[in-house]
Amino acid sequence: MTDDGTTEAGMTEAGGVRLAYRAWGQPGAPPLILLHGLGEGAADWVGVAPAFAPHYRVYAIDLRGHGASDWPGAYSVELMGADVLAFLDARHLDQVDMIGHSMGGLVACLVARQRPERVRALVLEDIGVIEPRPAEALARPAGDLPYDWAMVLAIRGQIDNPDPAWWDGLKRVTAATLIIGGGPASHIPQDRVAELARRIPGARLETIPAGHLVHAAEPAAFTDLALAFLRPG
């Protein structure tokens, strides 16, 4: 076990793409999947994963194009969702709880609407319904990056011109869903977060006024709220 409580770190072949992951908690416990935001990685969850570990086998995944996972050159939120489902198949996880932050929340939404039987409960952190917007020119940061810049361009292109089917299909989500908004300090319009809650059947909306990185800024408040909602056995 490492200092952050990680009990396992490795690589899983998932549908032809190798996905790096970190795991906390006991093998055989109910599974919880953590999906990070754009440009982040599994390490983004180190501050909160140990709070979930007494109740779950926690898996934090580097999505394709991030961290130690493969950088295959083909990127979309749909491909990331397919990777997550392939990860579940490879790990023999029939049904999971899932937490997604920002882009990871969008991926979690796609998984939950595509295969509703695979997701028991869903926590979405500071993500709202995305509306089309003018594309902004992006400048690549200098130096080596812990993610593929081509991935950033591809995902930002989708976010600038989102597929309406992402939101139209949310009525198929059957998972109990908690949406946590970051409040006025977040750059995500909170009315769009509320709109997402309206589109997912039975979704509950709560706000922790901590900005976009709720789980990093207020880890105890985030984990307490998530665990109270998830009610793991």
Coordinates of N, CA and C in Angstrom, one line a residue:
M1 N 0.9 -1.2 0.0 CA 0.0 0.0 0.0 C 0.9 1.2 0.0
T2 N 0.5 2.2 -0.8 CA 1.3 3.5 -0.9 C 0.8 4.5 0.2
D3 N 1.5 5.6 0.3 CA 1.2 6.6 1.3 C -0.2 7.1 1.1
D4 N -0.7 7.2 -0.2 CA -2.1 7.7 -0.4 C -3.1 6.6 -0.3
G5 N -2.7 5.4 0.2 CA -3.7 4.4 0.4 C -4.0 3.5 -0.8
T6 N -3.3 3.8 -2.0 CA -3.5 3.0 -3.1 C -3.1 1.5 -2.9
T7 N -4.0 0.6 -3.2 CA -3.7 -0.8 -2.9 C -3.2 -1.5 -4.2
E8 N -3.5 -0.9 -5.4 CA -3.1 -1.5 -6.6 C -3.0 -0.4 -7.7
A9 N -2.0 -0.5 -8.5 CA -1.9 0.4 -9.7 C -1.5 -0.5 -10.9
G10 N -2.1 -0.3 -12.0 CA -1.7 -1.2 -13.1 C -2.3 -0.7 -14.4
M11 N -2.4 -1.6 -15.3 CA -2.9 -1.4 -16.7 C -3.9 -2.5 -17.1
T12 N -5.0 -2.1 -17.7 CA -6.0 -3.0 -18.1 C -6.2 -2.8 -19.6
E13 N -6.2 -4.0 -20.4 CA -6.5 -3.9 -21.8 C -8.0 -3.8 -21.9
A14 N -8.4 -2.7 -22.5 CA -9.9 -2.5 -22.6 C -10.3 -2.2 -24.1
G15 N -10.7 -3.2 -24.8 CA -11.1 -3.0 -26.1 C -10.0 -2.5 -27.1
G16 N -8.8 -3.0 -26.9 CA -7.7 -2.6 -27.7 C -7.0 -1.4 -27.2
V17 N -7.4 -0.7 -26.2 CA -6.7 0.4 -25.6 C -6.3 0.0 -24.2
R18 N -5.0 0.3 -23.8 CA -4.6 0.1 -22.5 C -4.9 1.3 -21.6
L19 N -5.6 1.0 -20.5 CA -6.0 2.0 -19.6 C -5.3 1.8 -18.3
A20 N -4.6 2.9 -17.8 CA -3.9 2.8 -16.5 C -4.9 3.2 -15.5
Y21 N -4.8 2.6 -14.3 CA -5.7 2.8 -13.2 C -5.0 2.8 -11.9
R22 N -5.6 3.3 -10.9 CA -5.2 3.1 -9.5 C -6.4 2.6 -8.7
A23 N -6.2 1.8 -7.7 CA -7.3 1.2 -7.0 C -7.1 1.3 -5.5
W24 N -8.2 1.5 -4.8 CA -8.2 1.6 -3.3 C -9.2 0.6 -2.8
G25 N -9.1 0.2 -1.6 CA -10.1 -0.6 -1.0 C -9.9 -2.1 -1.2
Q26 N -10.8 -2.9 -0.7 CA -10.6 -4.4 -0.7 C -11.2 -5.0 -2.0
P27 N -10.4 -5.8 -2.6 CA -11.0 -6.6 -3.8 C -12.3 -7.3 -3.3
G28 N -13.2 -7.3 -4.2 CA -14.5 -7.9 -3.8 C -15.5 -7.0 -3.2
A29 N -15.1 -5.8 -2.8 CA -16.1 -4.8 -2.3 C -16.8 -4.2 -3.5
P30 N -18.0 -3.6 -3.3 CA -18.7 -3.0 -4.4 C -17.8 -2.0 -5.2
P31 N -17.9 -2.0 -6.5 CA -17.0 -1.2 -7.3 C -17.5 0.3 -7.5
L32 N -16.6 1.2 -7.4 CA -16.8 2.6 -7.6 C -15.8 3.1 -8.6
I33 N -16.2 3.7 -9.7 CA -15.4 4.2 -10.8 C -15.3 5.7 -10.7
L34 N -14.1 6.2 -10.7 CA -13.8 7.7 -10.7 C -13.3 8.1 -12.0
L35 N -13.9 9.1 -12.7 CA -13.6 9.6 -14.0 C -13.2 11.1 -13.9
H36 N -12.0 11.4 -14.3 CA -11.4 12.7 -14.1 C -11.8 13.7 -15.3
G37 N -11.5 15.0 -15.0 CA -11.8 16.0 -16.0 C -10.7 16.1 -17.1
L38 N -10.9 17.0 -18.1 CA -10.0 17.1 -19.2 C -8.6 17.6 -18.7
G39 N -7.6 16.9 -19.1 CA -6.2 17.2 -18.8 C -5.8 16.7 -17.4
E40 N -6.7 16.1 -16.7 CA -6.4 15.5 -15.3 C -6.0 14.0 -15.5
G41 N -6.2 13.3 -14.4 CA -5.8 11.8 -14.5 C -6.3 11.2 -13.2
A42 N -5.9 9.9 -13.1 CA -6.3 9.1 -11.9 C -5.8 9.8 -10.6
A43 N -4.6 10.4 -10.7 CA -4.0 11.0 -9.5 C -4.9 12.2 -9.0
D44 N -5.8 12.7 -9.8 CA -6.6 13.8 -9.4 C -7.5 13.4 -8.2
W45 N -7.8 12.1 -8.0 CA -8.7 11.6 -7.0 C -8.0 11.2 -5.7
V46 N -6.7 11.3 -5.6 CA -5.9 10.8 -4.5 C -6.4 11.4 -3.2
G47 N -6.9 12.7 -3.2 CA -7.3 13.3 -2.0 C -8.6 12.9 -1.5
V48 N -9.5 12.2 -2.3 CA -10.8 11.8 -1.8 C -11.0 10.3 -1.9
A49 N -10.2 9.6 -2.7 CA -10.4 8.1 -2.9 C -10.4 7.4 -1.5
P50 N -9.4 7.7 -0.6 CA -9.4 6.9 0.6 C -10.7 7.0 1.5
A51 N -11.4 8.1 1.3 CA -12.7 8.2 2.0 C -13.7 7.2 1.5
F52 N -13.6 6.9 0.2 CA -14.6 5.9 -0.3 C -14.1 4.5 -0.1
A53 N -12.8 4.3 0.1 CA -12.2 2.9 0.2 C -12.8 2.0 1.3
P54 N -13.2 2.5 2.4 CA -13.8 1.6 3.4 C -15.1 1.0 2.9
H55 N -15.7 1.5 1.9 CA -17.0 1.1 1.5 C -17.0 0.4 0.1
Y56 N -15.9 0.7 -0.7 CA -15.9 0.3 -2.1 C -14.5 -0.3 -2.5
R57 N -14.5 -1.0 -3.6 CA -13.2 -1.1 -4.3 C -13.2 0.0 -5.3
V58 N -12.4 1.0 -5.2 CA -12.4 2.2 -5.9 C -11.4 2.1 -7.1
Y59 N -11.8 2.4 -8.3 CA -11.0 2.4 -9.4 C -11.0 3.8 -10.0
A60 N -9.8 4.5 -10.1 CA -9.6 5.7 -10.8 C -8.9 5.5 -12.0
I61 N -9.4 5.8 -13.2 CA -8.9 5.5 -14.5 C -8.3 6.7 -15.1
D62 N -7.1 6.5 -15.8 CA -6.6 7.5 -16.8 C -7.4 7.3 -18.1
L63 N -8.2 8.2 -18.5 CA -8.9 8.0 -19.7 C -8.0 8.1 -20.9
R64 N -8.3 7.6 -22.1 CA -7.4 7.6 -23.2 C -6.9 9.0 -23.5
G65 N -5.6 9.0 -23.8 CA -5.0 10.3 -24.1 C -4.5 11.0 -22.9
H66 N -4.6 10.4 -21.7 CA -4.2 11.0 -20.4 C -3.2 10.1 -19.7
G67 N -2.3 10.7 -19.1 CA -1.4 10.0 -18.2 C -0.7 8.8 -18.8
A68 N -0.8 7.6 -18.1 CA -0.1 6.4 -18.5 C -0.9 5.6 -19.4
S69 N -2.2 5.9 -19.6 CA -3.0 5.2 -20.6 C -2.5 5.4 -22.0
D70 N -3.0 4.6 -23.0 CA -2.6 4.8 -24.4 C -3.0 6.2 -24.9
W71 N -2.2 6.7 -25.8 CA -2.5 7.9 -26.5 C -2.7 7.5 -28.0
P72 N -3.8 7.0 -28.4 CA -4.0 6.3 -29.7 C -4.2 7.3 -30.8
G73 N -4.4 8.5 -30.6 CA -4.6 9.5 -31.7 C -6.0 9.7 -32.1
A74 N -6.9 8.8 -31.7 CA -8.4 8.9 -32.0 C -9.1 9.3 -30.7
Y75 N -9.8 10.4 -30.7 CA -10.4 10.9 -29.4 C -11.8 11.4 -29.6
S76 N -12.6 11.0 -28.7 CA -14.0 11.6 -28.5 C -14.5 11.1 -27.2
V77 N -15.5 11.9 -26.7 CA -16.1 11.4 -25.5 C -16.8 10.1 -25.6
E78 N -17.3 9.8 -26.8 CA -17.9 8.5 -27.1 C -16.9 7.4 -27.0
L79 N -15.7 7.6 -27.5 CA -14.7 6.6 -27.4 C -14.3 6.4 -26.0
M80 N -14.2 7.5 -25.2 CA -13.9 7.3 -23.8 C -14.9 6.5 -23.1
G81 N -16.2 6.8 -23.4 CA -17.3 6.0 -22.8 C -17.2 4.5 -23.1
A82 N -16.8 4.2 -24.4 CA -16.7 2.8 -24.8 C -15.5 2.2 -24.1
D83 N -14.4 3.0 -23.8 CA -13.3 2.5 -23.1 C -13.7 2.1 -21.7
V84 N -14.5 2.9 -21.0 CA -14.9 2.7 -19.7 C -15.7 1.4 -19.6
L85 N -16.7 1.2 -20.6 CA -17.4 -0.1 -20.6 C -16.5 -1.3 -20.8
A86 N -15.5 -1.1 -21.7 CA -14.6 -2.2 -21.9 C -13.7 -2.5 -20.7
F87 N -13.4 -1.4 -19.9 CA -12.7 -1.6 -18.6 C -13.6 -2.4 -17.7
L88 N -14.9 -2.1 -17.6 CA -15.7 -2.8 -16.7 C -15.8 -4.3 -17.1
D89 N -15.9 -4.6 -18.4 CA -15.9 -5.9 -18.9 C -14.6 -6.7 -18.6
A90 N -13.5 -6.0 -18.8 CA -12.2 -6.6 -18.5 C -12.0 -6.9 -17.0
R91 N -12.5 -6.1 -16.2 CA -12.4 -6.3 -14.7 C -13.6 -7.2 -14.2
H92 N -14.5 -7.6 -15.0 CA -15.7 -8.4 -14.6 C -16.5 -7.7 -13.6
L93 N -16.8 -6.4 -13.9 CA -17.6 -5.5 -13.0 C -19.0 -5.4 -13.7
D94 N -19.9 -6.1 -13.3 CA -21.3 -6.1 -13.9 C -22.0 -4.8 -13.7
Q95 N -22.0 -4.3 -12.5 CA -22.7 -3.0 -12.2 C -21.8 -2.2 -11.2
V96 N -21.8 -0.9 -11.4 CA -20.9 -0.1 -10.6 C -21.6 1.2 -10.2
D97 N -21.1 1.9 -9.2 CA -21.4 3.3 -8.9 C -20.3 4.1 -9.6
M98 N -20.6 5.3 -10.0 CA -19.7 6.1 -10.8 C -19.7 7.5 -10.4
I99 N -18.5 8.1 -10.3 CA -18.4 9.6 -10.1 C -17.6 10.2 -11.2
G100 N -18.1 11.2 -11.8 CA -17.4 11.9 -12.9 C -17.3 13.4 -12.7
H101 N -16.1 13.9 -12.9 CA -15.9 15.4 -12.8 C -15.8 16.0 -14.1
S102 N -16.5 17.0 -14.4 CA -16.4 17.8 -15.7 C -16.5 16.9 -16.9
M103 N -15.4 16.8 -17.7 CA -15.4 15.9 -18.9 C -15.7 14.5 -18.4
G104 N -15.2 14.1 -17.3 CA -15.5 12.7 -16.8 C -16.9 12.5 -16.5
G105 N -17.6 13.6 -16.1 CA -19.0 13.5 -15.8 C -19.8 13.3 -17.1
L106 N -19.3 14.0 -18.2 CA -20.0 13.8 -19.5 C -19.8 12.3 -19.9
V107 N -18.6 11.8 -19.8 CA -18.4 10.4 -20.1 C -19.3 9.5 -19.3
A108 N -19.4 9.8 -18.0 CA -20.2 9.0 -17.1 C -21.7 9.0 -17.6
C109 N -22.2 10.2 -18.0 CA -23.5 10.3 -18.5 C -23.7 9.4 -19.8
L110 N -22.7 9.4 -20.7 CA -22.9 8.6 -21.9 C -22.9 7.2 -21.5
V111 N -22.1 6.7 -20.6 CA -22.1 5.3 -20.2 C -23.5 5.0 -19.6
A112 N -24.0 5.8 -18.7 CA -25.2 5.6 -18.0 C -26.4 5.5 -18.9
R113 N -26.4 6.3 -20.0 CA -27.6 6.3 -20.9 C -27.4 5.2 -21.9
Q114 N -26.2 4.8 -22.3 CA -26.0 3.8 -23.2 C -26.3 2.4 -22.6
R115 N -25.8 2.2 -21.4 CA -25.9 0.9 -20.7 C -26.4 1.1 -19.3
P116 N -27.7 1.5 -19.2 CA -28.2 1.9 -17.9 C -28.1 0.8 -16.9
E117 N -28.1 -0.5 -17.3 CA -28.1 -1.6 -16.4 C -26.7 -1.7 -15.7
R118 N -25.7 -1.1 -16.2 CA -24.3 -1.2 -15.7 C -24.0 -0.2 -14.6
V119 N -24.9 0.9 -14.4 CA -24.6 1.9 -13.5 C -25.7 2.0 -12.5
R120 N -25.4 1.7 -11.2 CA -26.4 1.7 -10.2 C -26.7 3.1 -9.7
A121 N -25.6 3.9 -9.5 CA -25.7 5.2 -9.0 C -24.6 6.1 -9.6
L122 N -25.0 7.4 -9.7 CA -24.1 8.3 -10.5 C -24.0 9.6 -9.7
V123 N -22.8 10.1 -9.6 CA -22.5 11.4 -9.0 C -21.8 12.2 -10.1
L124 N -22.3 13.4 -10.4 CA -21.8 14.2 -11.5 C -21.3 15.5 -10.9
E125 N -20.1 15.8 -11.0 CA -19.5 17.0 -10.3 C -19.3 18.2 -11.3
D126 N -20.1 19.2 -11.1 CA -19.9 20.5 -11.8 C -19.9 20.3 -13.3
I127 N -20.9 19.7 -13.8 CA -21.1 19.6 -15.3 C -22.5 20.0 -15.6
G128 N -22.7 20.7 -16.6 CA -24.0 21.1 -17.1 C -24.3 20.8 -18.5
V129 N -25.5 21.0 -18.9 CA -25.9 20.8 -20.4 C -25.0 21.8 -21.1
I130 N -24.3 21.3 -22.2 CA -23.4 22.2 -22.9 C -24.1 22.7 -24.2
E131 N -24.0 24.0 -24.4 CA -24.7 24.6 -25.6 C -23.6 25.0 -26.6
P132 N -23.9 25.0 -27.9 CA -22.9 25.4 -28.9 C -22.3 26.8 -28.6
R133 N -21.0 26.9 -28.8 CA -20.4 28.2 -28.6 C -19.3 28.4 -29.6
P134 N -18.9 29.7 -29.9 CA -17.8 29.9 -30.8 C -16.5 29.2 -30.3
A135 N -15.8 28.6 -31.3 CA -14.6 27.9 -30.9 C -13.5 29.0 -30.6
E136 N -12.7 28.7 -29.6 CA -11.6 29.5 -29.2 C -10.3 28.9 -29.7
A137 N -9.4 29.7 -30.2 CA -8.1 29.2 -30.5 C -7.3 28.8 -29.2
L138 N -6.8 27.6 -29.3 CA -6.1 27.1 -28.1 C -4.6 27.0 -28.4
A139 N -3.8 27.5 -27.4 CA -2.3 27.5 -27.6 C -1.8 26.3 -26.7
R140 N -1.0 25.5 -27.3 CA -0.4 24.4 -26.6 C 0.5 24.9 -25.5
P141 N 0.4 24.4 -24.3 CA 1.3 24.8 -23.2 C 2.7 24.3 -23.6
A142 N 3.7 25.0 -23.1 CA 5.1 24.6 -23.4 C 5.5 23.4 -22.6
G143 N 6.5 22.7 -23.2 CA 7.0 21.5 -22.5 C 6.3 20.3 -22.7
D144 N 6.7 19.2 -21.9 CA 6.1 17.9 -22.0 C 4.7 18.0 -21.2
L145 N 3.7 17.4 -21.7 CA 2.4 17.4 -21.1 C 2.0 16.0 -20.7
P146 N 1.3 15.9 -19.6 CA 0.8 14.6 -19.1 C -0.4 14.1 -19.8
Y147 N -0.7 14.6 -21.0 CA -1.8 14.3 -21.8 C -1.5 14.6 -23.3
D148 N -2.2 14.0 -24.2 CA -2.0 14.2 -25.6 C -2.7 15.5 -26.0
W149 N -2.0 16.5 -26.6 CA -2.6 17.8 -27.0 C -3.6 17.5 -28.1
A150 N -3.4 16.6 -28.9 CA -4.5 16.2 -29.9 C -5.8 15.8 -29.3
M151 N -5.7 15.2 -28.1 CA -6.9 14.8 -27.4 C -7.6 16.1 -26.9
V152 N -6.9 17.1 -26.4 CA -7.5 18.3 -26.0 C -8.3 19.0 -27.1
L153 N -7.6 19.1 -28.3 CA -8.2 19.7 -29.4 C -9.5 19.0 -29.8
A154 N -9.5 17.7 -29.8 CA -10.6 16.9 -30.3 C -11.8 17.1 -29.3
I155 N -11.5 17.0 -28.0 CA -12.6 17.1 -27.0 C -13.1 18.5 -27.0
R156 N -12.3 19.5 -27.0 CA -12.8 20.9 -27.0 C -13.6 21.1 -28.3
G157 N -13.2 20.5 -29.4 CA -14.1 20.7 -30.6 C -15.5 20.1 -30.4
Q158 N -15.6 19.0 -29.7 CA -16.9 18.4 -29.4 C -17.7 19.3 -28.4
I159 N -17.0 19.8 -27.4 CA -17.6 20.6 -26.4 C -18.1 22.0 -27.1
D160 N -17.4 22.5 -28.0 CA -17.8 23.7 -28.7 C -19.0 23.5 -29.6
N161 N -19.1 22.3 -30.1 CA -20.2 21.9 -31.0 C -20.8 20.6 -30.5
P162 N -21.5 20.6 -29.4 CA -22.0 19.3 -28.8 C -23.0 18.6 -29.6
D163 N -23.1 17.3 -29.5 CA -24.1 16.5 -30.1 C -25.4 16.6 -29.3
P164 N -26.5 17.0 -29.9 CA -27.7 17.1 -29.1 C -28.2 15.8 -28.6
A165 N -27.7 14.7 -29.2 CA -28.1 13.3 -28.7 C -27.6 13.1 -27.3
W166 N -26.5 13.7 -26.9 CA -25.9 13.6 -25.6 C -27.0 13.8 -24.5
W167 N -27.8 14.9 -24.8 CA -28.8 15.3 -23.8 C -30.1 14.7 -24.0
D168 N -30.5 14.5 -25.3 CA -31.8 13.9 -25.6 C -31.9 12.5 -25.0
G169 N -30.7 11.8 -24.9 CA -30.8 10.4 -24.4 C -30.7 10.3 -22.9
L170 N -30.7 11.4 -22.2 CA -30.6 11.3 -20.7 C -31.8 10.7 -20.1
K171 N -32.9 10.7 -20.8 CA -34.1 10.1 -20.2 C -34.0 8.6 -20.1
R172 N -33.0 8.0 -20.7 CA -32.8 6.6 -20.6 C -31.9 6.2 -19.3
V173 N -31.4 7.3 -18.6 CA -30.6 7.0 -17.4 C -31.5 6.5 -16.3
T174 N -31.2 5.4 -15.8 CA -32.0 4.8 -14.7 C -31.2 4.9 -13.3
A175 N -30.0 5.2 -13.4 CA -29.2 5.3 -12.1 C -29.7 6.4 -11.2
A176 N -29.7 6.2 -9.9 CA -29.9 7.2 -9.0 C -28.8 8.3 -9.2
T177 N -29.2 9.5 -9.4 CA -28.2 10.5 -9.8 C -28.2 11.7 -8.9
L178 N -27.0 12.1 -8.4 CA -26.7 13.3 -7.6 C -25.8 14.2 -8.5
I179 N -26.2 15.4 -8.6 CA -25.4 16.4 -9.4 C -24.9 17.4 -8.3
I180 N -23.6 17.7 -8.3 CA -23.0 18.6 -7.3 C -22.5 19.8 -8.1
G181 N -23.1 20.9 -8.0 CA -22.6 22.1 -8.6 C -21.6 22.9 -7.8
G182 N -20.7 23.6 -8.4 CA -19.6 24.3 -7.7 C -20.0 25.7 -7.3
G183 N -21.2 26.2 -7.6 CA -21.7 27.5 -7.2 C -21.1 28.6 -8.0
P184 N -21.3 29.9 -7.6 CA -21.0 31.0 -8.4 C -19.5 31.2 -8.7
A185 N -18.6 30.5 -7.9 CA -17.2 30.6 -8.2 C -16.7 29.7 -9.4
S186 N -17.6 28.8 -9.8 CA -17.3 28.0 -10.9 C -17.5 28.7 -12.3
H187 N -16.6 28.3 -13.3 CA -16.8 28.9 -14.6 C -18.0 28.2 -15.4
I188 N -18.5 27.1 -14.8 CA -19.6 26.4 -15.4 C -20.9 27.1 -15.0
P189 N -21.7 27.6 -16.0 CA -22.9 28.3 -15.7 C -23.8 27.3 -14.9
Q190 N -24.2 27.8 -13.7 CA -24.9 26.9 -12.8 C -26.4 26.7 -13.2
D191 N -26.9 27.5 -14.1 CA -28.2 27.3 -14.6 C -28.2 26.1 -15.5
R192 N -27.0 25.8 -16.2 CA -26.9 24.6 -17.1 C -26.7 23.4 -16.2
V193 N -26.1 23.5 -15.1 CA -26.0 22.4 -14.1 C -27.4 22.0 -13.7
A194 N -28.2 23.0 -13.4 CA -29.6 22.8 -13.0 C -30.4 22.1 -14.1
E195 N -30.1 22.6 -15.4 CA -30.8 22.0 -16.5 C -30.5 20.5 -16.7
L196 N -29.2 20.2 -16.4 CA -28.9 18.7 -16.5 C -29.7 17.9 -15.5
A197 N -29.8 18.5 -14.3 CA -30.6 17.8 -13.2 C -32.0 17.6 -13.7
R198 N -32.6 18.6 -14.4 CA -34.0 18.4 -14.9 C -34.1 17.4 -15.9
R199 N -33.0 17.1 -16.7 CA -33.1 16.2 -17.8 C -32.9 14.7 -17.4
I200 N -32.3 14.5 -16.3 CA -32.0 13.1 -15.8 C -33.2 12.7 -14.9
P201 N -33.9 11.7 -15.2 CA -35.1 11.4 -14.3 C -34.7 11.2 -12.8
G202 N -35.4 12.0 -12.0 CA -35.2 11.8 -10.5 C -33.9 12.4 -10.0
A203 N -33.1 13.1 -10.8 CA -31.8 13.6 -10.3 C -32.0 14.6 -9.2
R204 N -31.0 14.5 -8.3 CA -31.0 15.5 -7.1 C -29.9 16.5 -7.4
L205 N -30.1 17.7 -7.1 CA -29.1 18.8 -7.3 C -28.7 19.4 -6.0
E206 N -27.4 19.4 -5.7 CA -26.9 20.1 -4.5 C -25.7 21.0 -4.9
T207 N -25.4 22.0 -4.1 CA -24.3 22.9 -4.4 C -23.4 22.9 -3.3
I208 N -22.1 22.8 -3.6 CA -21.0 23.1 -2.6 C -20.2 24.3 -3.2
P209 N -20.4 25.5 -2.7 CA -19.8 26.7 -3.3 C -18.3 26.7 -3.2
A210 N -17.6 25.9 -4.0 CA -16.2 25.7 -4.0 C -15.5 26.0 -5.3
G211 N -16.3 26.3 -6.3 CA -15.7 26.5 -7.7 C -15.8 25.1 -8.4
H212 N -15.1 25.1 -9.5 CA -15.2 23.9 -10.4 C -14.6 22.7 -9.8
L213 N -13.5 22.8 -9.1 CA -12.8 21.6 -8.5 C -13.4 21.4 -7.1
V214 N -14.6 21.0 -7.0 CA -15.2 20.8 -5.7 C -14.5 19.8 -4.9
H215 N -14.2 18.6 -5.5 CA -13.6 17.5 -4.7 C -12.2 17.9 -4.2
A216 N -11.5 18.8 -4.9 CA -10.2 19.2 -4.5 C -10.3 20.4 -3.4
A217 N -11.2 21.3 -3.6 CA -11.3 22.4 -2.7 C -12.0 22.1 -1.4
E218 N -13.0 21.2 -1.5 CA -13.7 20.8 -0.3 C -13.9 19.3 -0.2
P219 N -12.8 18.6 0.0 CA -12.8 17.1 -0.1 C -13.8 16.5 0.9
A220 N -13.8 17.0 2.1 CA -14.6 16.4 3.2 C -16.1 16.6 2.9
A221 N -16.5 17.8 2.5 CA -17.8 18.1 2.1 C -18.3 17.3 0.9
F222 N -17.4 17.1 -0.1 CA -17.7 16.4 -1.3 C -17.9 14.9 -0.9
T223 N -17.0 14.3 -0.2 CA -17.1 12.9 0.1 C -18.3 12.6 1.0
D224 N -18.6 13.5 2.0 CA -19.7 13.3 2.9 C -21.0 13.3 2.1
L225 N -21.1 14.3 1.2 CA -22.4 14.4 0.4 C -22.5 13.2 -0.5
A226 N -21.4 12.8 -1.2 CA -21.5 11.7 -2.1 C -21.8 10.4 -1.4
L227 N -21.2 10.1 -0.2 CA -21.4 8.9 0.5 C -22.8 8.8 1.1
A228 N -23.3 10.0 1.5 CA -24.7 10.0 2.1 C -25.7 9.7 1.0
F229 N -25.4 10.1 -0.2 CA -26.3 9.8 -1.4 C -26.1 8.4 -1.8
L230 N -24.9 7.9 -2.0 CA -24.7 6.6 -2.5 C -25.1 5.5 -1.6
R231 N -25.0 5.7 -0.3 CA -25.4 4.7 0.7 C -24.8 3.4 0.4
P232 N -23.5 3.3 0.3 CA -22.9 1.9 0.0 C -23.1 1.0 1.2
G233 N -23.2 -0.3 0.9 CA -23.5 -1.3 1.9 C -22.3 -1.5 2.8

